[in-house]
mmCIF file of C-alpha atoms in Angstrom:
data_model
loop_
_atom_site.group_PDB
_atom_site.id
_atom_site.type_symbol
_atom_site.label_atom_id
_atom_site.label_comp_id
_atom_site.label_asym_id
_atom_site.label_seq_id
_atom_site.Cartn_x
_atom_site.Cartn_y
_atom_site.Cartn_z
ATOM 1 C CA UNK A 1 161.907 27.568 78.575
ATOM 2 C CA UNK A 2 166.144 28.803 78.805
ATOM 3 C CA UNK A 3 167.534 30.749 81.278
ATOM 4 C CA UNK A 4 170.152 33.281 79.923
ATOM 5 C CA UNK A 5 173.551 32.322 79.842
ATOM 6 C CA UNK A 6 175.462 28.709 78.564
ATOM 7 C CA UNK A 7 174.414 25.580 78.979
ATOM 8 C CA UNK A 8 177.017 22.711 80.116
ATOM 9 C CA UNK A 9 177.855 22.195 76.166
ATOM 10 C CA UNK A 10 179.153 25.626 75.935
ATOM 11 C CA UNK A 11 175.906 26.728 73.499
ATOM 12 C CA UNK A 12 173.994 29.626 74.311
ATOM 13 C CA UNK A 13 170.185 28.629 74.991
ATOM 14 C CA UNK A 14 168.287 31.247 74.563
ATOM 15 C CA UNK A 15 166.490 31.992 71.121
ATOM 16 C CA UNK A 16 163.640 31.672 69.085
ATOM 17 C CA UNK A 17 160.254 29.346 69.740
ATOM 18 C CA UNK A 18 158.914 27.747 66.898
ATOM 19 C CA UNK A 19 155.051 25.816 67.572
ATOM 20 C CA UNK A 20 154.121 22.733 65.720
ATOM 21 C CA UNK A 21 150.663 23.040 65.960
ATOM 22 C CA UNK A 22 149.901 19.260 65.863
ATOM 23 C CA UNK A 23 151.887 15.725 66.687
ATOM 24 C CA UNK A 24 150.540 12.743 67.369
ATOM 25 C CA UNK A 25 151.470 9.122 68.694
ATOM 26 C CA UNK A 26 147.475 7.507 69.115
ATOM 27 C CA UNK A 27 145.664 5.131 67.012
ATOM 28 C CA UNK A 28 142.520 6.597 65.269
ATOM 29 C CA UNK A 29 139.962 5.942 63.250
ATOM 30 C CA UNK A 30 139.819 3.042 60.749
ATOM 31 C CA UNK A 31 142.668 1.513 62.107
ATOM 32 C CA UNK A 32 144.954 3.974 61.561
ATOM 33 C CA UNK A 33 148.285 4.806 63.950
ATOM 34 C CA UNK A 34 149.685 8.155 63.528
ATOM 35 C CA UNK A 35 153.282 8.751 64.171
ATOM 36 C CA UNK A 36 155.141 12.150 64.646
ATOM 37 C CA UNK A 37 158.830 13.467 63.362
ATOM 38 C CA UNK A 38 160.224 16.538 64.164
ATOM 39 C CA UNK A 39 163.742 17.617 62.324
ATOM 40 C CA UNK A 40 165.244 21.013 63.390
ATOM 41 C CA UNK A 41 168.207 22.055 60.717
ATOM 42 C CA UNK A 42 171.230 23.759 61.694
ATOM 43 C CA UNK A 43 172.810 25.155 58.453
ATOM 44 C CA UNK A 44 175.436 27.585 60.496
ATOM 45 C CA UNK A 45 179.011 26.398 61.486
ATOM 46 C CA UNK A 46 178.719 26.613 65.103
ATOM 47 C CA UNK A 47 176.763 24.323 67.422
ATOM 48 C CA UNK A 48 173.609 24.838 68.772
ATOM 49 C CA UNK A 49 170.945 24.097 71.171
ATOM 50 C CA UNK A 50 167.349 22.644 71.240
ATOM 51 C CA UNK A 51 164.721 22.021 73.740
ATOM 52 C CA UNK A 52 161.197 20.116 73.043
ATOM 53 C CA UNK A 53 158.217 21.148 75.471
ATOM 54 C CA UNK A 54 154.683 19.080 74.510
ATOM 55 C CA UNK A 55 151.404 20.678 75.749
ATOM 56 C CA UNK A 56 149.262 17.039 75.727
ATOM 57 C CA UNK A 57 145.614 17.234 74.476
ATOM 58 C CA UNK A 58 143.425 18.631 77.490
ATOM 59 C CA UNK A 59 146.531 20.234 78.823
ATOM 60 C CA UNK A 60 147.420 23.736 80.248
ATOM 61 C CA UNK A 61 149.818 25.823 78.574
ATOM 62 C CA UNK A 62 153.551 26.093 78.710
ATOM 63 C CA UNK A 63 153.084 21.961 79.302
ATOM 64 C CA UNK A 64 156.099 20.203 80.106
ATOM 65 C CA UNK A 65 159.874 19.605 78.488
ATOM 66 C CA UNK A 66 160.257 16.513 76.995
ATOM 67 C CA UNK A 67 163.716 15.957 77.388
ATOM 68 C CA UNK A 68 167.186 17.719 78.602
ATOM 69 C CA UNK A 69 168.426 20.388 75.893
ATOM 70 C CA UNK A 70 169.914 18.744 72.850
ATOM 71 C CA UNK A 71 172.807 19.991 70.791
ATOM 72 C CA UNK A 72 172.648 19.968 67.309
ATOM 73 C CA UNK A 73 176.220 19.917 65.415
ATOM 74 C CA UNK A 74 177.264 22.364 62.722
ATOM 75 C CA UNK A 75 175.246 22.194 59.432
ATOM 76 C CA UNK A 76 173.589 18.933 60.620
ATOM 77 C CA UNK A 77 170.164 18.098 62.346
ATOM 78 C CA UNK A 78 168.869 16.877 64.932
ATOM 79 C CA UNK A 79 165.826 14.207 64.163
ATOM 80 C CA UNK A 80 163.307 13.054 66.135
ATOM 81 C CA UNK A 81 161.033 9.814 65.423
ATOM 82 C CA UNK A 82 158.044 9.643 67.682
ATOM 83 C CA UNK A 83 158.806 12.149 69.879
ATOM 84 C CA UNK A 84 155.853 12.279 72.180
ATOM 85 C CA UNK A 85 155.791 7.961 72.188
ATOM 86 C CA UNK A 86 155.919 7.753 75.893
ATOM 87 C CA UNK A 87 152.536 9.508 76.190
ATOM 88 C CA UNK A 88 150.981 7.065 73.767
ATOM 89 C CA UNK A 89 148.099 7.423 73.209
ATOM 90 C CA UNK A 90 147.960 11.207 72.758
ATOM 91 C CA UNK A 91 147.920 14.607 70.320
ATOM 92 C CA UNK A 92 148.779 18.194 71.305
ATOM 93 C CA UNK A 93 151.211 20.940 70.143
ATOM 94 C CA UNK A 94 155.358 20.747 70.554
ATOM 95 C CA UNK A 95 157.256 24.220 71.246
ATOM 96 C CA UNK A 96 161.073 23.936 69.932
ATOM 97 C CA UNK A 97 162.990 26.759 71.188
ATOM 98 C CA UNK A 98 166.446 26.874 69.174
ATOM 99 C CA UNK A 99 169.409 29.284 70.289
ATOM 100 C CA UNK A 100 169.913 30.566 66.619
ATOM 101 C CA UNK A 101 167.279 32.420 64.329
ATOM 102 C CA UNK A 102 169.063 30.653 61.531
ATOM 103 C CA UNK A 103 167.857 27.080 62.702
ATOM 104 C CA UNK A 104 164.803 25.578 61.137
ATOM 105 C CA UNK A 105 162.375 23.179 62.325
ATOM 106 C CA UNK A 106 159.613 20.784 60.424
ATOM 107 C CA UNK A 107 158.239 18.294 61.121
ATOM 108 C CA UNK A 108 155.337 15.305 59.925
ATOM 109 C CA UNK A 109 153.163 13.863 61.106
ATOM 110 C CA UNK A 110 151.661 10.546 59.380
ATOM 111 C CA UNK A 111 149.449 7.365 59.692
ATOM 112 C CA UNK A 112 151.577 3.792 59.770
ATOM 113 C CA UNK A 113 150.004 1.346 57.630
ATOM 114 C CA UNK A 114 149.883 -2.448 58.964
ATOM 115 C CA UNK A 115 152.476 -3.025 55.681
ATOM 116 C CA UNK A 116 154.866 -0.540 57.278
ATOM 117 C CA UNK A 117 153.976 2.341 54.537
ATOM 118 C CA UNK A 118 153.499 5.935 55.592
ATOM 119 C CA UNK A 119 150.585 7.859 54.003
ATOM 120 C CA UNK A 120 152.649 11.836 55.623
ATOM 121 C CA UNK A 121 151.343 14.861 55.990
ATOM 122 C CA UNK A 122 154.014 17.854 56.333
ATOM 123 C CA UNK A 123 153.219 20.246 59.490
ATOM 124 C CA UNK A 124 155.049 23.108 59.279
ATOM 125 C CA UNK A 125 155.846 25.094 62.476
ATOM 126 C CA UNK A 126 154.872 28.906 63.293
ATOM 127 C CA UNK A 127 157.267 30.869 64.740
ATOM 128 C CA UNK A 128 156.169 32.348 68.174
ATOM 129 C CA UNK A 129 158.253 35.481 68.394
ATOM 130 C CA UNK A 130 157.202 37.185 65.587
ATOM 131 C CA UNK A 131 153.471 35.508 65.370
ATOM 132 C CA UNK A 132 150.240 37.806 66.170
ATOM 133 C CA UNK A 133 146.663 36.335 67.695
ATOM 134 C CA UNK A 134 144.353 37.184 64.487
ATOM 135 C CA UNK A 135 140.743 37.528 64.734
ATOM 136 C CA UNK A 136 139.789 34.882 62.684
ATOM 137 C CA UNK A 137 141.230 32.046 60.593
ATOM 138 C CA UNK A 138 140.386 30.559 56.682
ATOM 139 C CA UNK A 139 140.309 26.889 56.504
ATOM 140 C CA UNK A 140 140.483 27.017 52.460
ATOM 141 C CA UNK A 141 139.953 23.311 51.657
ATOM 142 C CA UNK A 142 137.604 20.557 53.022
ATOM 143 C CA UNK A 143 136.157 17.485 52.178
ATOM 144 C CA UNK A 144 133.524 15.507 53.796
ATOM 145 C CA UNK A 145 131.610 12.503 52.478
ATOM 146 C CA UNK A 146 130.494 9.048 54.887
ATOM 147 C CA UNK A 147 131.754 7.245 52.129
ATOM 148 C CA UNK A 148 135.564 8.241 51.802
ATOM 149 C CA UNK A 149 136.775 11.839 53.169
ATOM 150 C CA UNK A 150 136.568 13.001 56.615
ATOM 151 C CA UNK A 151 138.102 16.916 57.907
ATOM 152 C CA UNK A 152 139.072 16.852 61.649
ATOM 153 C CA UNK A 153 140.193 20.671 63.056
ATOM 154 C CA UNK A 154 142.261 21.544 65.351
ATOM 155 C CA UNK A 155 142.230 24.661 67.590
ATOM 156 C CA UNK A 156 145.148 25.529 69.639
ATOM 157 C CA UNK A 157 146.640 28.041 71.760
ATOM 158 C CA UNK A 158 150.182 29.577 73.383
ATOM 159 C CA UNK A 159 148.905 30.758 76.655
ATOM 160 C CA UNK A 160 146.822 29.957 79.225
ATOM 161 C CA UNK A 161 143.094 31.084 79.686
ATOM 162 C CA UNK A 162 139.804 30.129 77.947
ATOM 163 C CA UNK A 163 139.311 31.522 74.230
ATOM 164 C CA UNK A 164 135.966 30.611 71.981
ATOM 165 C CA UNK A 165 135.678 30.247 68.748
ATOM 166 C CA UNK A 166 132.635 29.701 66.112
ATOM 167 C CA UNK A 167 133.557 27.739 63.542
ATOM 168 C CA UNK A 168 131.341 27.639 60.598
ATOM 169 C CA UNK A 169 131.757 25.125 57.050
ATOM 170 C CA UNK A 170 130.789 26.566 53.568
ATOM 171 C CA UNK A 171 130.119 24.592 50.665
ATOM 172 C CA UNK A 172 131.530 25.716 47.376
ATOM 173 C CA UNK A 173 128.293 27.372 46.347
ATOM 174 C CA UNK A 174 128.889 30.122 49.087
ATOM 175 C CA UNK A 175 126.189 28.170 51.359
ATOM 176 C CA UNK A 176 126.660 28.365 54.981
ATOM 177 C CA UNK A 177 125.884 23.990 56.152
ATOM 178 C CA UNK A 178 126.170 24.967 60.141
ATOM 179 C CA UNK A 179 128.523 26.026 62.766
ATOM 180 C CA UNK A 180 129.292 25.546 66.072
ATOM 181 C CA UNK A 181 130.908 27.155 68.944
ATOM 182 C CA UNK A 182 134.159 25.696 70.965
ATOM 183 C CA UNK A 183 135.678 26.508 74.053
ATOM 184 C CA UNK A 184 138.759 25.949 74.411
ATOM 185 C CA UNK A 185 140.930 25.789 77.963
ATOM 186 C CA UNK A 186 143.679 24.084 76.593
ATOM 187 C CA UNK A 187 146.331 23.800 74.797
ATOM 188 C CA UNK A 188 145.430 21.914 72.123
ATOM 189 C CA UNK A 189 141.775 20.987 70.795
ATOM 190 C CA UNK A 190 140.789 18.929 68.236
ATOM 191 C CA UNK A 191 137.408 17.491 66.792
ATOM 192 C CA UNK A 192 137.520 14.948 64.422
ATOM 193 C CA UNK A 193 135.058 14.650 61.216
ATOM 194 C CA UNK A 194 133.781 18.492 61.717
ATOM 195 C CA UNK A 195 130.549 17.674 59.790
ATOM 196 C CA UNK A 196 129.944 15.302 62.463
ATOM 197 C CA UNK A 197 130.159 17.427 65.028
ATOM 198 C CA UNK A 198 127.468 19.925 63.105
ATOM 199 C CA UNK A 199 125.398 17.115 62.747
ATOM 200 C CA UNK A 200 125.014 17.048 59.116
ATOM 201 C CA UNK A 201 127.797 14.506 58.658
ATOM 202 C CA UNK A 202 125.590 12.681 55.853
ATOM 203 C CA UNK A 203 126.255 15.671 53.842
ATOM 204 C CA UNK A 204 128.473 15.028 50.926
ATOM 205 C CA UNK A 205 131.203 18.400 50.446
ATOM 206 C CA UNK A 206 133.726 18.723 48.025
ATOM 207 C CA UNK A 207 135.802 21.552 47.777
ATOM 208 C CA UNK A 208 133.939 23.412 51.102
ATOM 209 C CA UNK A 209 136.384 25.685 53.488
ATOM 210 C CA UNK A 210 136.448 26.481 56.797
ATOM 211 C CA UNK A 211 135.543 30.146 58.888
ATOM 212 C CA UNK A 212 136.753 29.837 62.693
ATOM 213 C CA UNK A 213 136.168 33.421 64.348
ATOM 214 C CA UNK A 214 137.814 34.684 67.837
ATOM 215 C CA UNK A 215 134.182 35.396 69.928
ATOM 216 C CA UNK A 216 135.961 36.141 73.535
ATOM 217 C CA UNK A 217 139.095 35.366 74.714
ATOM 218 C CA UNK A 218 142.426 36.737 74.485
ATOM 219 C CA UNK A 219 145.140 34.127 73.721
ATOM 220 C CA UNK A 220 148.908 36.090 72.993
ATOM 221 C CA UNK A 221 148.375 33.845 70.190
ATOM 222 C CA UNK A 222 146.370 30.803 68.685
ATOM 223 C CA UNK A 223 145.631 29.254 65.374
ATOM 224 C CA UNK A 224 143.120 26.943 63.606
ATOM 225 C CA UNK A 225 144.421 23.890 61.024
ATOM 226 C CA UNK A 226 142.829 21.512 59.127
ATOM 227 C CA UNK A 227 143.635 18.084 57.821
ATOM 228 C CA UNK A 228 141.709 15.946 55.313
ATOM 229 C CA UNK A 229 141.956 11.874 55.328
ATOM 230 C CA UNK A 230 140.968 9.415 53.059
ATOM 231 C CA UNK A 231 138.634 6.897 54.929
ATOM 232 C CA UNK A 232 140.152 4.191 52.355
ATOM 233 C CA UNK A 233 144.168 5.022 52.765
ATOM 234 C CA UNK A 234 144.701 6.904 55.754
ATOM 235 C CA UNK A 235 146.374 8.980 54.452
ATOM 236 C CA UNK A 236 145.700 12.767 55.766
ATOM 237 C CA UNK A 237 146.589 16.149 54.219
ATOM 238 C CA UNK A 238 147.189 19.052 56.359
ATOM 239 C CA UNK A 239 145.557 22.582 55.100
ATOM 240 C CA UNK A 240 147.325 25.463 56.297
ATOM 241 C CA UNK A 241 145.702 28.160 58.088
ATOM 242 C CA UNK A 242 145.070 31.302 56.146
ATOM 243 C CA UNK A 243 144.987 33.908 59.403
ATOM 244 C CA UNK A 244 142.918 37.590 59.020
#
């Protein structure tokens, strides 16, 4: 994403990649809109630099930069509302490369409610230079019922090529309820309401997790994520990955 060397405000651009693994800017279901923020913290004295590259839903990796490479002032942040609005509608993963390994970077990702209200879910990101592909990845919360929960998934990648994955749901009993097998080209996959897409979505599940397995592929890394909404709110909470 940098070239060694300065950029034209004097900062030094190379440095660390951090991945959000999911942003949005798309309606969805039930009327909801989600939104994305992304904040990246710089709590040294000296400036430093940021650049944004979005790999859209059904895209190739590295994607494309979103914008020219930002400088973010001593101990303050640079903030981001909606960062990926001028692709509306659409979902995928952001990269943020910072020049400092001191920097941090969040960032949420919510559904706008017609009164203005935010029902947020915090995303943090995964930092790419120290990350390792795993072999598979724990989902360790789900909920599904037609009446008032859905779980959507996401799979994602930081290269290029085709990986697959099984991924297979678990009631709290220990009961395997079905799986299913993705391939994934992209970027960024999701599938929305996973007990849909087993077809058992009738199924009521409380307190279920998630098993997605590497079958072939071999990404220099990718994850798995989770998120849980409440059919009645909107209001979504992200499940962090638990990678073996």
């Amino acid at each position: 994403l940098f070239v060694d060397g300065m950029d034209a405000s004097g900062v030094n651009p190379s440095g660390v990649s951090w991945l959000i693994p999911a942003v949005a800017s798309t309606p969805g279901s039930g009327g909801t809109d989600w939104r994305s923020e992304i904040v990246v913290v710089n709590p040294t004295s000296s400036p430093i630099s940021a650049t944004l590259s979005f790999v859209e839903s059904g895209e190739v990796w590295p994607g494309s930069q979103l914008s020219s490479t930002r400088t973010v002032p001593a101990n303050g942040t640079l903030y981001l509302e909606d960062p990926v609005a001028a692709f509306r509608p659409t979902a995928g993963i952001v990269v943020v490369t910072v020049s400092s390994d001191e920097a941090m970077v969040m960032s949420r990702t919510y559904n706008l409610a017609p009164s203005g209200a935010t029902f947020g879910q915090g995303i943090p990101p995964i930092d790419l230079e120290t990350a390792t592909a795993p072999d598979e990845i724990l989902i360790p919360f789900m909920h599904s019922d037609p009446a008032r929960f859905r779980t959507n998934i996401g799979l994602v990648q930081a290269s290029s090529g085709t990986f697959r994955a099984m991924v297979t749901v678990y009631a709290s009993s220990g009961e395997a309820l079905g799986a299913r097998t993705y391939t994934v080209s992209s970027g960024y996959f999701q599938a929305n309401n996973i007990m849909s897409q087993l077809g058992i979505g009738n199924q009521i599940v409380e307190g279920g997790w998630i098993r997605v397995e590497l079958l072939s592929g071999s990404p220099a890394y990718w994850t798995a994520w989770g998120s849980v909404v409440d059919a009645t709110t909107g209001d979504g909470t992200y499940v962090l990955p638990v990678e073996r």
